[in-house]
Amino acid sequence: MSADQPLVLGIETSCDETGVGLVRGTTLLADAIASSVDEHARFGGVVPEVASRAHLDAMVPMIRRACETAGVTLRDVDAIAVTAGPGLAGALLVGVAAAKALALSLGRPIYGVNHLAAHVAVDQLQHGPLPEPTMALLVSGGHSSLLLVPDVTCDVRPLGATIDDAAGEAFDKVARVLGLPFPGGPHIDRVARDGVIEIDFPRGLTSGRDMERHRFDFSFSGLKTAVARWVEAREATGEPVPVADVAASFQEAVVDVLTRKALLACAENGVQHLVVGGGVAANSRLRAMAQERCDAAGVELRVPRPGLCTDNGAMVAALGAEMVGRGRLPGSLGLPADSSMPVTQVSALETRGER
Ligand code: KG4
Ligand code: ZN
């Protein structure tokens, strides 16, 4: 680590995690996180207003904790980065307002960055500079995207995305059908280890005309319904539902489609590096199948450790540091929080006015 590289503070509040990270170059110095996930559990999903209020409570403590962990003061920070979108509007506003307050009071530049690009950039903190181009598969409760990334600071190209439920959302909804707690992904992962993959659930958008029209898109809503119907039919017989087998078979269907399309995208675009990010990247079967298929295809797989895959401030600081390092222009204090910020827009300044 070089002390003369700029120190960047990153703020993430797009969903239910309040994250504040500190990064110098590609070195992670602190990653403070508070989550309101427990407050949403009884509703079976994130409640936007509850998340926004939790961000307000957690923001200053997380900034303090990050600075203490890194052994720096706010005066040492050279630039502020913040998730400008996409995400929950009210939640984003809390982070953007905090970032503007810091930028104004410290007299430092502010970078309003895209949450999805930040999920890709975070891999640099663990595996070093991103190969260019990189393919990225981002799978979380809020997004399922396949991105071709020639330059994470300014050139991110969407190849496909979910046309209905996000992958993590499907995990959460199927978990509810199986009587498992929210968020369901980690529970399905755990119980599936004792299950047998014996139910042939549908693989959405993988054949015939669907594949022509939606080559790199995903659909998990039909799969979710198929699981619910299967469970209902079993319950109607009065026999117990084999929860582990259903979980394992469902998980296999999701992971099969995700990895199949990601590797196809690599092959068709001549890309030899695949980054997998987002909360679902913590899934043990996804990691194993992605590794097998990447090895077979000669593609290098990069999956950040679970704490960097889920939403956090370090990823925002990582993208901010890369933007500073590459001389990208900062935003202004008027930069918007944009709940539907397109993935092609890496920062809230550079393409303003072009939409
Ligand atoms: O990235 P994240 O923390 O938040 C956003 O949604 O943006 O992702 C959370 C999602 C939840 O849907 C959760 O069920 C899922 O990631 N998840 C998993 C696993 N761990 C978390 N899904 C499958 N297997 C896991 N081990
Ligand atoms: Zn995310």
CSV table of C-alpha atoms in Angstrom, one decimal, residues 10-21 32-34 55 59 81-87 91-92 95-96 113-116 118-119 310-317:
chain,number,residue,atom,x,y,z
A,10,GLY,CA,-17.5,4.8,0.4
A,11,ILE,CA,-21.1,4.9,1.6
A,12,GLU,CA,-23.7,2.2,0.7
A,13,THR,CA,-27.4,2.5,1.7
A,14,SER,CA,-29.3,1.1,-1.4
A,15,CYS,CA,-31.2,-1.6,0.5
A,16,ASP,CA,-31.0,-2.8,4.1
A,17,GLU,CA,-27.3,-2.6,4.8
A,18,THR,CA,-25.6,0.7,6.0
A,19,GLY,CA,-22.1,0.3,4.9
A,20,VAL,CA,-19.1,2.6,5.3
A,21,GLY,CA,-15.8,1.5,3.8
A,32,ALA,CA,-18.2,-1.1,8.8
A,33,ILE,CA,-21.6,-2.6,8.4
A,34,ALA,CA,-25.0,-2.3,10.2
A,55,HIS,CA,-29.8,4.0,7.8
A,59,MET,CA,-24.9,6.3,9.5
A,81,ALA,CA,-18.0,7.9,-2.9
A,82,VAL,CA,-21.6,6.9,-2.5
A,83,THR,CA,-24.1,4.6,-4.1
A,84,ALA,CA,-26.3,6.9,-6.2
A,85,GLY,CA,-28.5,4.1,-7.5
A,86,PRO,CA,-30.1,1.7,-8.3
A,87,GLY,CA,-31.9,0.9,-5.0
A,91,ALA,CA,-32.7,4.5,1.5
A,92,LEU,CA,-30.4,5.9,-1.2
A,95,GLY,CA,-26.5,7.8,2.0
A,96,VAL,CA,-26.3,10.5,-0.7
A,113,VAL,CA,-21.5,5.6,-8.3
A,114,ASN,CA,-23.6,2.7,-9.6
A,115,HIS,CA,-24.3,0.0,-7.1
A,116,LEU,CA,-23.9,-2.8,-9.7
A,118,ALA,CA,-19.4,-1.4,-7.3
A,119,HIS,CA,-20.3,-5.1,-6.9
A,310,THR,CA,-23.2,-8.8,0.0
A,311,ASP,CA,-23.9,-5.1,0.1
A,312,ASN,CA,-21.1,-3.1,1.9
A,313,GLY,CA,-19.4,0.2,1.9
A,314,ALA,CA,-16.0,-1.2,0.8
A,315,MET,CA,-17.4,-1.9,-2.7
A,316,VAL,CA,-18.4,1.7,-3.1
A,317,ALA,CA,-15.0,2.9,-1.8
